Amino acid sequence: MGHLSLPASKRNPRQWRLLDIVTAAFFGIVLLFFILLFTPLGDSMAASGRQTLLLSTASDPRQRQRLVTLVEAGQHLQPIEYCPAEAVAHMPCEDPRRNSQLSREMNFYRERHCPLPEETPLCLIPPPSGYKIPVPWPESLHKIWHANMPYNKIADRKGHQGWMKREGEYFTFPGGGTMFPGGAGQYIEKLAQYIPLSGGTLRTALDMGCGVASFGGTLLSQGILALSFAPRDSHKSQIQFALERGVPAFVAMLGTRRLPFPAYSFDLMHCSRCLIPFTAYNATYFIEVDRLLRPGGYLVISGPPVQWPKQDKEWADLQAVARALCYELIAVDGNTVIWKKPVVDSCLPSQNEFGLGLCDESVPPSDAWYYKLKKCVTRPSSVKGELALGTISKWPERLTKVPSRAIAMKNGLDVFEADARRWARRVAYYKDSLNLEIKSPAVRNVMDMNAFFGGFAAALASETVWVMNVIPARKPLTLDVIYDRGLIGVYHDWCEPFSTYPRTYDFIHVSGIESLIKRQDSSKSRYIECQTFLDC
């Protein structure tokens, strides 16, 4: 029997269909490869994948540690990726979503609460879209780029009070505030009738609940260096506005802990509608103000409850606490009250309605890093040396005169003078040999991460910059000497993120970085347990 000869196209149809699928898949893979290799889509997908890997380190400690090891060994060849765009203003220790689950008592939830290092993704905080090099000082005091901080809430809500306004591509700052809508200049002129704001008697000031820091910015013309603070709040980045303007500021909350300053740091303390309940919790907050205010210094409170409608009891209580602490009433001018702190130990009576008493020797007056507020009054006599206004030198002489709190330290006089000479030489080297421009217009906001006696900042005193002097909390607490010199700073532990918004410092300086990453009692590095975060 003969065999039927079929065309090739009709033989084994199953085999041909499988071959077609394999061939199509092959060419599809080749096409996808060229798309990923040569088009922006490929770049986007690759970046997304790398970012997902970086973000996954927050939930996978082993993955994070592998990446940290590669970075420290210099073997991570790819650049660290940016965090998602919504992280543009991220501050790890002031995360509203994280902190909202905490107790509201004494505003505990608005204080610093830092995640563990392994809970923090390893990515870079991105700038906002359209970010520009900041407006240089001193123009920045009056205007900044809107693109750098595209948050309109303050301008919309407080523009009528002169806080700030949107004008084209800028935010402008007329200098007003809730209690001084006519401008901080007029307000300061009123205060100058009662307080020696000129002449160098006052140098360091703390502005509590500062808004956009127009008060502190205006005081600079009087030679007074005001450090402003406020919590991260619903107004959206008021401290970031202050720093973008070039005014000293940082994020903080007066809640359950002492503020991160030593005793008797400030010559002037100011509250303009800061809404701190000074007499609450047995006057705990007023006691903290008293700890920070230098003997002979001035306390100014404007706004509630000072002669404020329906707050007669609160106003009476505030006056009662001041009397119990022997504060001298200088003036009550409208809704503003001015007190002067006594120079000697408080005349606090044994019996008073707030249950106030003097601290005993077991309470260190200047410990203030995660230190719980105390319901006792710090004695000026508990700190050695001349501290009171009138006994310390006026500015600028106090910058170079050896403070009594430095002399009280072992070999303090010699160490202070050697430190001053050292930093005069080093800063000259920075400028002349390294050609570093540590001055405006290139630089305004400076941080010294390991400041000791503030010698670096003192060597820059002739420049139009200000320096945030940071004293590591694990090292000798010399921040009191820095304030006695008329400089400013804070305590901080570099195992944790700093309390500032991203992109707020122009120049960051550190000396002796090895001492920041090693235990004081061991030669072992603490890289693994303590990563240094700089969202600055």
PDB file of N, CA and C in Angstrom, residues 61-115:
ATOM      1  N   PRO A  61      16.625  43.135  60.170  1.00  0.00           N
ATOM      2  CA  PRO A  61      17.885  43.578  60.782  1.00  0.00           C
ATOM      3  C   PRO A  61      19.113  42.938  60.148  1.00  0.00           C
ATOM      4  N   ARG A  62      19.006  41.678  59.715  1.00  0.00           N
ATOM      5  CA  ARG A  62      20.162  41.027  59.114  1.00  0.00           C
ATOM      6  C   ARG A  62      20.532  41.675  57.789  1.00  0.00           C
ATOM      7  N   GLN A  63      19.506  42.020  56.990  1.00  0.00           N
ATOM      8  CA  GLN A  63      19.765  42.711  55.729  1.00  0.00           C
ATOM      9  C   GLN A  63      20.393  44.083  55.984  1.00  0.00           C
ATOM     10  N   ARG A  64      19.903  44.765  57.009  1.00  0.00           N
ATOM     11  CA  ARG A  64      20.464  46.069  57.347  1.00  0.00           C
ATOM     12  C   ARG A  64      21.928  45.945  57.755  1.00  0.00           C
ATOM     13  N   GLN A  65      22.221  44.960  58.588  1.00  0.00           N
ATOM     14  CA  GLN A  65      23.587  44.802  59.058  1.00  0.00           C
ATOM     15  C   GLN A  65      24.541  44.451  57.919  1.00  0.00           C
ATOM     16  N   ARG A  66      24.062  43.650  56.959  1.00  0.00           N
ATOM     17  CA  ARG A  66      24.897  43.339  55.801  1.00  0.00           C
ATOM     18  C   ARG A  66      25.225  44.604  55.024  1.00  0.00           C
ATOM     19  N   LEU A  67      24.207  45.461  54.848  1.00  0.00           N
ATOM     20  CA  LEU A  67      24.427  46.699  54.109  1.00  0.00           C
ATOM     21  C   LEU A  67      25.350  47.638  54.882  1.00  0.00           C
ATOM     22  N   VAL A  68      25.159  47.744  56.210  1.00  0.00           N
ATOM     23  CA  VAL A  68      26.034  48.585  57.030  1.00  0.00           C
ATOM     24  C   VAL A  68      27.478  48.107  56.929  1.00  0.00           C
ATOM     25  N   THR A  69      27.672  46.807  56.992  1.00  0.00           N
ATOM     26  CA  THR A  69      29.023  46.245  56.899  1.00  0.00           C
ATOM     27  C   THR A  69      29.673  46.595  55.565  1.00  0.00           C
ATOM     28  N   LEU A  70      28.905  46.485  54.475  1.00  0.00           N
ATOM     29  CA  LEU A  70      29.442  46.831  53.162  1.00  0.00           C
ATOM     30  C   LEU A  70      29.814  48.304  53.075  1.00  0.00           C
ATOM     31  N   VAL A  71      28.956  49.183  53.616  1.00  0.00           N
ATOM     32  CA  VAL A  71      29.220  50.618  53.565  1.00  0.00           C
ATOM     33  C   VAL A  71      30.473  50.950  54.363  1.00  0.00           C
ATOM     34  N   GLU A  72      30.585  50.404  55.574  1.00  0.00           N
ATOM     35  CA  GLU A  72      31.733  50.722  56.418  1.00  0.00           C
ATOM     36  C   GLU A  72      33.034  50.176  55.836  1.00  0.00           C
ATOM     37  N   ALA A  73      32.942  49.055  55.119  1.00  0.00           N
ATOM     38  CA  ALA A  73      34.137  48.466  54.516  1.00  0.00           C
ATOM     39  C   ALA A  73      34.478  49.091  53.174  1.00  0.00           C
ATOM     40  N   GLY A  74      33.653  50.029  52.713  1.00  0.00           N
ATOM     41  CA  GLY A  74      33.894  50.657  51.427  1.00  0.00           C
ATOM     42  C   GLY A  74      33.618  49.754  50.250  1.00  0.00           C
ATOM     43  N   GLN A  75      32.815  48.710  50.474  1.00  0.00           N
ATOM     44  CA  GLN A  75      32.537  47.734  49.421  1.00  0.00           C
ATOM     45  C   GLN A  75      31.147  47.907  48.814  1.00  0.00           C
ATOM     46  N   HIS A  76      30.386  48.899  49.318  1.00  0.00           N
ATOM     47  CA  HIS A  76      29.075  49.172  48.724  1.00  0.00           C
ATOM     48  C   HIS A  76      29.288  50.174  47.589  1.00  0.00           C
ATOM     49  N   LEU A  77      29.375  49.660  46.376  1.00  0.00           N
ATOM     50  CA  LEU A  77      29.802  50.479  45.246  1.00  0.00           C
ATOM     51  C   LEU A  77      28.693  51.359  44.688  1.00  0.00           C
ATOM     52  N   GLN A  78      27.450  50.994  44.932  1.00  0.00           N
ATOM     53  CA  GLN A  78      26.340  51.791  44.435  1.00  0.00           C
ATOM     54  C   GLN A  78      26.057  52.955  45.387  1.00  0.00           C
ATOM     55  N   PRO A  79      25.645  54.104  44.886  1.00  0.00           N
ATOM     56  CA  PRO A  79      25.258  55.207  45.777  1.00  0.00           C
ATOM     57  C   PRO A  79      24.056  54.809  46.631  1.00  0.00           C
ATOM     58  N   ILE A  80      24.012  55.342  47.851  1.00  0.00           N
ATOM     59  CA  ILE A  80      22.836  55.130  48.689  1.00  0.00           C
ATOM     60  C   ILE A  80      21.651  55.840  48.033  1.00  0.00           C
ATOM     61  N   GLU A  81      20.543  55.147  47.935  1.00  0.00           N
ATOM     62  CA  GLU A  81      19.384  55.703  47.243  1.00  0.00           C
ATOM     63  C   GLU A  81      18.640  56.701  48.129  1.00  0.00           C
ATOM     64  N   TYR A  82      17.808  57.510  47.486  1.00  0.00           N
ATOM     65  CA  TYR A  82      16.951  58.443  48.208  1.00  0.00           C
ATOM     66  C   TYR A  82      15.749  57.714  48.804  1.00  0.00           C
ATOM     67  N   CYS A  83      15.280  58.215  49.933  1.00  0.00           N
ATOM     68  CA  CYS A  83      14.036  57.736  50.528  1.00  0.00           C
ATOM     69  C   CYS A  83      12.867  58.190  49.643  1.00  0.00           C
ATOM     70  N   PRO A  84      11.665  57.670  49.886  1.00  0.00           N
ATOM     71  CA  PRO A  84      10.507  58.135  49.118  1.00  0.00           C
ATOM     72  C   PRO A  84      10.289  59.635  49.277  1.00  0.00           C
ATOM     73  N   ALA A  85       9.620  60.227  48.306  1.00  0.00           N
ATOM     74  CA  ALA A  85       9.432  61.683  48.280  1.00  0.00           C
ATOM     75  C   ALA A  85       8.698  62.188  49.513  1.00  0.00           C
ATOM     76  N   GLU A  86       7.813  61.359  50.109  1.00  0.00           N
ATOM     77  CA  GLU A  86       7.059  61.821  51.276  1.00  0.00           C
ATOM     78  C   GLU A  86       7.935  61.957  52.518  1.00  0.00           C
ATOM     79  N   ALA A  87       9.189  61.504  52.449  1.00  0.00           N
ATOM     80  CA  ALA A  87      10.113  61.623  53.586  1.00  0.00           C
ATOM     81  C   ALA A  87      10.901  62.924  53.541  1.00  0.00           C
ATOM     82  N   VAL A  88      10.465  63.888  52.767  1.00  0.00           N
ATOM     83  CA  VAL A  88      11.228  65.107  52.526  1.00  0.00           C
ATOM     84  C   VAL A  88      11.512  65.881  53.816  1.00  0.00           C
ATOM     85  N   ALA A  89      10.638  65.803  54.815  1.00  0.00           N
ATOM     86  CA  ALA A  89      10.838  66.511  56.085  1.00  0.00           C
ATOM     87  C   ALA A  89      10.952  65.533  57.254  1.00  0.00           C
ATOM     88  N   HIS A  90      11.406  64.329  56.979  1.00  0.00           N
ATOM     89  CA  HIS A  90      11.425  63.282  58.006  1.00  0.00           C
ATOM     90  C   HIS A  90      12.444  63.574  59.098  1.00  0.00           C
ATOM     91  N   MET A  91      12.010  63.426  60.348  1.00  0.00           N
ATOM     92  CA  MET A  91      12.892  63.465  61.504  1.00  0.00           C
ATOM     93  C   MET A  91      12.626  62.204  62.307  1.00  0.00           C
ATOM     94  N   PRO A  92      13.598  61.300  62.386  1.00  0.00           N
ATOM     95  CA  PRO A  92      13.330  59.996  62.997  1.00  0.00           C
ATOM     96  C   PRO A  92      12.785  60.065  64.408  1.00  0.00           C
ATOM     97  N   CYS A  93      13.266  61.005  65.228  1.00  0.00           N
ATOM     98  CA  CYS A  93      12.858  61.058  66.637  1.00  0.00           C
ATOM     99  C   CYS A  93      11.638  61.934  66.877  1.00  0.00           C
ATOM    100  N   GLU A  94      11.157  62.600  65.857  1.00  0.00           N
ATOM    101  CA  GLU A  94       9.945  63.423  65.960  1.00  0.00           C
ATOM    102  C   GLU A  94       8.970  63.016  64.864  1.00  0.00           C
ATOM    103  N   ASP A  95       8.633  61.748  64.844  1.00  0.00           N
ATOM    104  CA  ASP A  95       7.748  61.184  63.825  1.00  0.00           C
ATOM    105  C   ASP A  95       6.326  61.175  64.371  1.00  0.00           C
ATOM    106  N   PRO A  96       5.439  62.043  63.862  1.00  0.00           N
ATOM    107  CA  PRO A  96       4.083  62.116  64.414  1.00  0.00           C
ATOM    108  C   PRO A  96       3.328  60.796  64.358  1.00  0.00           C
ATOM    109  N   ARG A  97       3.529  60.014  63.308  1.00  0.00           N
ATOM    110  CA  ARG A  97       2.806  58.742  63.200  1.00  0.00           C
ATOM    111  C   ARG A  97       3.255  57.768  64.282  1.00  0.00           C
ATOM    112  N   ARG A  98       4.532  57.763  64.558  1.00  0.00           N
ATOM    113  CA  ARG A  98       5.060  56.872  65.585  1.00  0.00           C
ATOM    114  C   ARG A  98       4.674  57.364  66.985  1.00  0.00           C
ATOM    115  N   ASN A  99       4.822  58.655  67.214  1.00  0.00           N
ATOM    116  CA  ASN A  99       4.631  59.201  68.549  1.00  0.00           C
ATOM    117  C   ASN A  99       3.171  59.370  68.941  1.00  0.00           C
ATOM    118  N   SER A 100       2.272  59.351  67.965  1.00  0.00           N
ATOM    119  CA  SER A 100       0.847  59.557  68.272  1.00  0.00           C
ATOM    120  C   SER A 100       0.272  58.439  69.135  1.00  0.00           C
ATOM    121  N   GLN A 101       0.967  57.311  69.204  1.00  0.00           N
ATOM    122  CA  GLN A 101       0.480  56.190  70.008  1.00  0.00           C
ATOM    123  C   GLN A 101       0.884  56.310  71.477  1.00  0.00           C
ATOM    124  N   LEU A 102       1.662  57.327  71.821  1.00  0.00           N
ATOM    125  CA  LEU A 102       2.195  57.453  73.171  1.00  0.00           C
ATOM    126  C   LEU A 102       1.282  58.298  74.050  1.00  0.00           C
ATOM    127  N   SER A 103       1.597  58.341  75.325  1.00  0.00           N
ATOM    128  CA  SER A 103       0.777  59.040  76.311  1.00  0.00           C
ATOM    129  C   SER A 103       0.743  60.544  76.047  1.00  0.00           C
ATOM    130  N   ARG A 104      -0.433  61.146  76.287  1.00  0.00           N
ATOM    131  CA  ARG A 104      -0.596  62.598  76.169  1.00  0.00           C
ATOM    132  C   ARG A 104      -0.217  63.327  77.452  1.00  0.00           C
ATOM    133  N   GLU A 105      -0.033  62.606  78.541  1.00  0.00           N
ATOM    134  CA  GLU A 105       0.244  63.234  79.824  1.00  0.00           C
ATOM    135  C   GLU A 105       1.526  64.065  79.750  1.00  0.00           C
ATOM    136  N   MET A 106       1.434  65.320  80.128  1.00  0.00           N
ATOM    137  CA  MET A 106       2.558  66.266  80.109  1.00  0.00           C
ATOM    138  C   MET A 106       3.220  66.319  78.730  1.00  0.00           C
ATOM    139  N   ASN A 107       2.416  66.112  77.676  1.00  0.00           N
ATOM    140  CA  ASN A 107       2.904  66.178  76.290  1.00  0.00           C
ATOM    141  C   ASN A 107       4.060  65.214  76.033  1.00  0.00           C
ATOM    142  N   PHE A 108       4.026  64.068  76.699  1.00  0.00           N
ATOM    143  CA  PHE A 108       5.070  63.069  76.512  1.00  0.00           C
ATOM    144  C   PHE A 108       5.196  62.667  75.046  1.00  0.00           C
ATOM    145  N   TYR A 109       4.073  62.565  74.340  1.00  0.00           N
ATOM    146  CA  TYR A 109       4.100  62.097  72.949  1.00  0.00           C
ATOM    147  C   TYR A 109       4.739  63.096  71.999  1.00  0.00           C
ATOM    148  N   ARG A 110       4.942  64.344  72.436  1.00  0.00           N
ATOM    149  CA  ARG A 110       5.551  65.343  71.568  1.00  0.00           C
ATOM    150  C   ARG A 110       7.040  65.527  71.844  1.00  0.00           C
ATOM    151  N   GLU A 111       7.577  64.764  72.771  1.00  0.00           N
ATOM    152  CA  GLU A 111       9.010  64.800  73.029  1.00  0.00           C
ATOM    153  C   GLU A 111       9.752  63.874  72.062  1.00  0.00           C
ATOM    154  N   ARG A 112      11.078  63.814  72.225  1.00  0.00           N
ATOM    155  CA  ARG A 112      11.903  62.918  71.407  1.00  0.00           C
ATOM    156  C   ARG A 112      11.587  61.464  71.746  1.00  0.00           C
ATOM    157  N   HIS A 113      11.350  60.670  70.711  1.00  0.00           N
ATOM    158  CA  HIS A 113      11.191  59.222  70.873  1.00  0.00           C
ATOM    159  C   HIS A 113      11.803  58.584  69.630  1.00  0.00           C
ATOM    160  N   CYS A 114      13.014  58.059  69.783  1.00  0.00           N
ATOM    161  CA  CYS A 114      13.795  57.622  68.631  1.00  0.00           C
ATOM    162  C   CYS A 114      13.587  56.134  68.360  1.00  0.00           C
ATOM    163  N   PRO A 115      13.512  55.750  67.088  1.00  0.00           N
ATOM    164  CA  PRO A 115      13.478  54.326  66.751  1.00  0.00           C
ATOM    165  C   PRO A 115      14.848  53.702  66.977  1.00  0.00           C
TER     166      PRO A 115
END
